[in-house]
Tab-separated table of C-alpha atoms in Angstrom:
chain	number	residue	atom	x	y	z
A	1	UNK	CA	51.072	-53.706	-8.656
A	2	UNK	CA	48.527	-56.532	-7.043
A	3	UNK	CA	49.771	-57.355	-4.012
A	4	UNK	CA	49.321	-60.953	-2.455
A	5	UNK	CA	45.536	-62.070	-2.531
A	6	UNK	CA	44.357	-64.581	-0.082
A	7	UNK	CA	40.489	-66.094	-0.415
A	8	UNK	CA	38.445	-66.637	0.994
A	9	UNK	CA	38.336	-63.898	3.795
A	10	UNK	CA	36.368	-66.023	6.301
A	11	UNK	CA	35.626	-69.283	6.334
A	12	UNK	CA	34.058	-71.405	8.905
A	13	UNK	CA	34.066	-74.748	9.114
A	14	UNK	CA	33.116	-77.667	12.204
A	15	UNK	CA	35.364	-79.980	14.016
A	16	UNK	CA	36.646	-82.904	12.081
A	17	UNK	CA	36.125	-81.556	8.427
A	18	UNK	CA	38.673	-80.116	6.181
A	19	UNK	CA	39.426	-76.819	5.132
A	20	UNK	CA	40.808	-74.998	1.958
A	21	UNK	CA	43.071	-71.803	1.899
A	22	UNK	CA	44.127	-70.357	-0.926
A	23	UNK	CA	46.937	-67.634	-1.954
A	24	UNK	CA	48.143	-65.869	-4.851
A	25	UNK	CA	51.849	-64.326	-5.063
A	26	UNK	CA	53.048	-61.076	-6.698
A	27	UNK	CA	53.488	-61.209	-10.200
A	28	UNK	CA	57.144	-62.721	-10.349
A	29	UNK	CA	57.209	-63.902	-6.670
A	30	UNK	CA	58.287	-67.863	-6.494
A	31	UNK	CA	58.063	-68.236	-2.738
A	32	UNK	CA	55.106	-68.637	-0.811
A	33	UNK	CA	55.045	-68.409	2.927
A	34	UNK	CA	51.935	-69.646	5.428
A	35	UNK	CA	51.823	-68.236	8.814
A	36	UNK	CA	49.126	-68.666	11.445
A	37	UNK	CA	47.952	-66.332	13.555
A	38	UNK	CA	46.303	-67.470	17.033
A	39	UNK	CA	44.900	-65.718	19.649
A	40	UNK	CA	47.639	-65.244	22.651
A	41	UNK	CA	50.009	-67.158	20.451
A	42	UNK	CA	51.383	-64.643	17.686
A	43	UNK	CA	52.413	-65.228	14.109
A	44	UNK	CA	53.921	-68.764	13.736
A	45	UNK	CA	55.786	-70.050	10.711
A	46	UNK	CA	53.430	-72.855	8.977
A	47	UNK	CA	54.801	-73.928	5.672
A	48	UNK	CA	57.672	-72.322	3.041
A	49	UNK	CA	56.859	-73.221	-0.621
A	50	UNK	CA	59.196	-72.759	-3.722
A	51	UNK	CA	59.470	-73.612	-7.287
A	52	UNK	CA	56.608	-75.850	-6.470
A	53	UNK	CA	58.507	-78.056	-3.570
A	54	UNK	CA	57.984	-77.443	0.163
A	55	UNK	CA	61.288	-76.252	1.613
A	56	UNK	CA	60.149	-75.822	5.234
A	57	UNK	CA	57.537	-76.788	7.561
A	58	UNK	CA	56.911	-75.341	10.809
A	59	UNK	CA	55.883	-77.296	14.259
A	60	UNK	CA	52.480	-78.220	13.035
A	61	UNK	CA	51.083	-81.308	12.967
A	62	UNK	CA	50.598	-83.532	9.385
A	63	UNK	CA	46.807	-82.468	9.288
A	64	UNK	CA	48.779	-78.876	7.772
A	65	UNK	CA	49.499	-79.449	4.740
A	66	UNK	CA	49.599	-77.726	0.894
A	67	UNK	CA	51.012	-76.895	-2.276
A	68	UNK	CA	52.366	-74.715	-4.703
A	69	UNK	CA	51.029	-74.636	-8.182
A	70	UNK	CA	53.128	-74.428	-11.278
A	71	UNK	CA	51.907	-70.269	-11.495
A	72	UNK	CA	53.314	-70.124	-8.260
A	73	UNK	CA	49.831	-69.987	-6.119
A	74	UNK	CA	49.467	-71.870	-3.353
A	75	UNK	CA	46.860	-73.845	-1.047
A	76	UNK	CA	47.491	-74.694	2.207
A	77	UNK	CA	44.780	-77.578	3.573
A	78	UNK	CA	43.773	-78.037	7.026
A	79	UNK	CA	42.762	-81.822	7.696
A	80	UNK	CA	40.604	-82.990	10.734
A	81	UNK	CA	39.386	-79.545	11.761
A	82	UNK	CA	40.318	-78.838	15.754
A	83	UNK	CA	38.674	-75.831	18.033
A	84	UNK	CA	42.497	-74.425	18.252
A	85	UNK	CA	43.169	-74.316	14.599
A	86	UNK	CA	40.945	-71.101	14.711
A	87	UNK	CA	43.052	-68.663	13.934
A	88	UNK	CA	43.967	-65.854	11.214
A	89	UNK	CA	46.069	-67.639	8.638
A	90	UNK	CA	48.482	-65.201	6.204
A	91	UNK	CA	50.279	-66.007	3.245
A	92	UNK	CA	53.594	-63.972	2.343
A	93	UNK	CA	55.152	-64.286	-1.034
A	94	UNK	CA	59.143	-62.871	-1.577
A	95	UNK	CA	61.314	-63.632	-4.677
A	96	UNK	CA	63.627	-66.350	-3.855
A	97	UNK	CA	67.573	-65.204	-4.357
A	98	UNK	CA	66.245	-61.677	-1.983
A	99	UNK	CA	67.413	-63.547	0.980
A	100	UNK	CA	63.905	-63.512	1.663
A	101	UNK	CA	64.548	-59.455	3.328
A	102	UNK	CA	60.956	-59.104	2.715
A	103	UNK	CA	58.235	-60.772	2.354
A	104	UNK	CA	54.644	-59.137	1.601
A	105	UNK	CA	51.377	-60.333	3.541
A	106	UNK	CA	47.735	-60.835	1.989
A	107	UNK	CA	45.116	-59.586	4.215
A	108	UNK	CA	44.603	-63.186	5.622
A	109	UNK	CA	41.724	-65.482	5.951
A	110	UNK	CA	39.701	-66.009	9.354
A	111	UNK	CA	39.402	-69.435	10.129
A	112	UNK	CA	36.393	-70.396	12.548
A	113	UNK	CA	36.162	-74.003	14.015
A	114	UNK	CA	32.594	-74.609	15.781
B	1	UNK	CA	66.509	-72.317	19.040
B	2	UNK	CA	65.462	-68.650	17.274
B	3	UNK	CA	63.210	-66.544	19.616
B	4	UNK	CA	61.807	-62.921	19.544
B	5	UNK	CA	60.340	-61.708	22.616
B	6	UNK	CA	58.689	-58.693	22.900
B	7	UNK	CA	58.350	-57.796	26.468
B	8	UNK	CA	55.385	-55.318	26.302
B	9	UNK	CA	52.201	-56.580	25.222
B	10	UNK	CA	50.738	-52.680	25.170
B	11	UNK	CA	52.436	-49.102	25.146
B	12	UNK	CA	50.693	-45.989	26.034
B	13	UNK	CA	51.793	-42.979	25.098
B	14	UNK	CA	51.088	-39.271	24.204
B	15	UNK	CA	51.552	-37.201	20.897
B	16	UNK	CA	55.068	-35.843	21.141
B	17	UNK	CA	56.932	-37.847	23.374
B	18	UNK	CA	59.313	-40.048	22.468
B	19	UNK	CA	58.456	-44.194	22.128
B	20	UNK	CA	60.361	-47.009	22.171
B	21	UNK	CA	59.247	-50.641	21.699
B	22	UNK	CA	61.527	-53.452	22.977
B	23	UNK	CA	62.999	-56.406	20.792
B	24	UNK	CA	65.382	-58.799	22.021
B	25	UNK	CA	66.205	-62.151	20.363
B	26	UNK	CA	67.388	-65.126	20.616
B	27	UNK	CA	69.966	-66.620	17.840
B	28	UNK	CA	72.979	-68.231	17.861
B	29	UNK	CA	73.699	-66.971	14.634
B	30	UNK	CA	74.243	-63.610	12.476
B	31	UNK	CA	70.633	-63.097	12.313
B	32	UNK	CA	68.346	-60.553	9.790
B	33	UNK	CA	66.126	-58.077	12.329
B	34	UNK	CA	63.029	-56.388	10.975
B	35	UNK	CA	60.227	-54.545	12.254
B	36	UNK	CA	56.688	-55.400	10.793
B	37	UNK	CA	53.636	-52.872	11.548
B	38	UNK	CA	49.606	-53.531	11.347
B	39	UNK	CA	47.900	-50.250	10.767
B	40	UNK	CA	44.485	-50.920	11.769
B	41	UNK	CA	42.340	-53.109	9.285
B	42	UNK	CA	45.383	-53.080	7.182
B	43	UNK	CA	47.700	-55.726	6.190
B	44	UNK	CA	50.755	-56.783	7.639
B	45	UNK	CA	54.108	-54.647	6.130
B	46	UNK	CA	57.526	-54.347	6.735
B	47	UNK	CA	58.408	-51.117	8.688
B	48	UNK	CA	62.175	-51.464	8.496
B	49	UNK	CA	65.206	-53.934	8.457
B	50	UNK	CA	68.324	-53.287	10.232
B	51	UNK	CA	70.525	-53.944	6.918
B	52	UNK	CA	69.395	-51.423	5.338
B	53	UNK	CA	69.954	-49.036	8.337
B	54	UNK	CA	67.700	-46.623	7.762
B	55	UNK	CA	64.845	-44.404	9.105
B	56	UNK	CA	60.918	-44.930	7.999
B	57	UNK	CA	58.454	-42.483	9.146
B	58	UNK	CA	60.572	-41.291	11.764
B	59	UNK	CA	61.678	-44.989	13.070
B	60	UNK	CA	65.194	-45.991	13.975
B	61	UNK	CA	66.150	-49.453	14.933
B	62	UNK	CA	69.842	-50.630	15.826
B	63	UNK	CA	70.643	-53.802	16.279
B	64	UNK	CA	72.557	-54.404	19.685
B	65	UNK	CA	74.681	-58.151	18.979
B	66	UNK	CA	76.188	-57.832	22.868
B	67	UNK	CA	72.470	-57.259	24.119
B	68	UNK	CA	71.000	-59.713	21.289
B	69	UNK	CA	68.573	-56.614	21.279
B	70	UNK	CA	66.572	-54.372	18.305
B	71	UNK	CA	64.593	-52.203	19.921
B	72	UNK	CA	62.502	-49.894	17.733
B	73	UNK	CA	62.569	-45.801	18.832
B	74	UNK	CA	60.940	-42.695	17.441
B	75	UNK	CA	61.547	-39.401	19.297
B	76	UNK	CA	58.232	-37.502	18.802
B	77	UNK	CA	55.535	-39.974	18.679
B	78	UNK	CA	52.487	-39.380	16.306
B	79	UNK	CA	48.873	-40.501	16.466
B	80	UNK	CA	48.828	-42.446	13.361
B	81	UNK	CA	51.661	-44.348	14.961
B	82	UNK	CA	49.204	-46.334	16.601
B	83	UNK	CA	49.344	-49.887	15.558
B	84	UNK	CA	50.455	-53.598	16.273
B	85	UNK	CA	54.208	-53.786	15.953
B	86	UNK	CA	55.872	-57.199	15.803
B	87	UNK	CA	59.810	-57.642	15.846
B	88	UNK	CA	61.265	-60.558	13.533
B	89	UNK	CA	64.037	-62.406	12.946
B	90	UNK	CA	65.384	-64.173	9.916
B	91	UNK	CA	67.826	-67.173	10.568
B	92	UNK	CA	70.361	-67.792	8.106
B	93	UNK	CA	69.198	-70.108	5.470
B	94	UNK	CA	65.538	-70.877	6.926
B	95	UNK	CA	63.465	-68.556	4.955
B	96	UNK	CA	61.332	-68.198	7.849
B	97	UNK	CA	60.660	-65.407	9.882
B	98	UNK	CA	60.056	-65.855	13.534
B	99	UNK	CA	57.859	-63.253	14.964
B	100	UNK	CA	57.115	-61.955	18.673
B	101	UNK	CA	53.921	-61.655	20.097
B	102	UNK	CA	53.950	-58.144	19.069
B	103	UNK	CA	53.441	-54.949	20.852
B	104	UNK	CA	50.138	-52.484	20.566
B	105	UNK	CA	51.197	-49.010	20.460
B	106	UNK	CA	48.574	-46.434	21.516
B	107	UNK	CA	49.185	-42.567	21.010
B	108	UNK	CA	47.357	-40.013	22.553
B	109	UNK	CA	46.394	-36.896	21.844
């Protein structure tokens, strides 16, 4: 079984411009989870995705936003690029009605701000 | 507010000897404990949860409600123990998990 696929592994991008994350689920997985991962700071809850609708949003700012595609994939965009949005950035996907007991990581994608 | 602190930032110990890695929490709430580990250059995976009560790879974790506490033990420690551990919690209805900073285990030969 695939597990969940995150692209591109490293990106780098400068101040002020925009960046593009992208996630695919398990096979039969409708929730999609985006945590970030910053130095010192630990894993933080970003944004919860289901059935297409955001259902949570961590304390980020607007500029963190994204969606969930009708196959159940997901983007999360970062707006207005900052030095302290570099960071790892992981997407988790669980099947919704598991009472989310686990959710599976991707491998992540490395997110450099010059 | 839901909080995981992990209290050791590294733990240092040798092959055999017993380990354990400290979790205490902060919920007001029945919450969901796990334990996630991060084997070196490998993904993030659940270790265990302490629903399901039981033991993976050697690993107990009980879930103290008087201590708010869910501290992670193995009595013989093994090299390829050595990882990033981080302690979660899942608060009822939020579909988030909260995570602490984690803890790097090192075992030595």
């Amino acid at each position: 079984e695939a597990g969940v696929t995150q692209s591109p592994t490293h990106l780098i991008k400068t101040r002020g411009q925009q960046a593009t994350l992208r996630c695919s689920p398990i096979s039969g997985h409708t929730s999609v989870y985006w945590y970030q991962q910053a130095l010192g700071l630990g894993l933080q809850f970003l944004l919860w995705y289901d059935e297409g609708e955001e259902r949570n949003r961590g304390n980020f700012p607007p500029r963190f936003s994204g969606r969930q595609f009708p196959n159940y994939s997901s983007e999360l965009n970062v707006n207005a690029l900052e030095l302290e949005d570099s960071a790892l950035y992981l997407c988790a996907s669980s099947l919704w009605g598991s009472g989310g007991y686990e959710q599976y990581f991707g491998p992540g994608t490395r997110l450099t701000v010059t | 507010a839901q909080r995981v602190t992990q209290p050791e930032k590294l733990l240092s110990v040798f092959k055999g000897a017993p380990v354990e890695l400290k979790c205490n929490y902060s919920y007001s709430g029945s919450p969901e404990l796990f334990w996630y580990v991060q084997y070196s250059r490998q993904r993030l995976q659940l270790l265990l949860r302490h629903i399901s009560r039981e033991s993976i790879k050697g690993f107990t974790a009980d879930l103290n409600k008087g201590e708010t506490s869910f501290h992670l033990k193995k009595p013989f420690a093994q090299e390829e123990d050595s990882a990033m551990y981080y302690c979660a919690l899942l608060g009822g209805g939020s579909e988030k998990l909260v995570f602490g900073k984690g803890t790097k285990l090192t075992v030595n030969p």
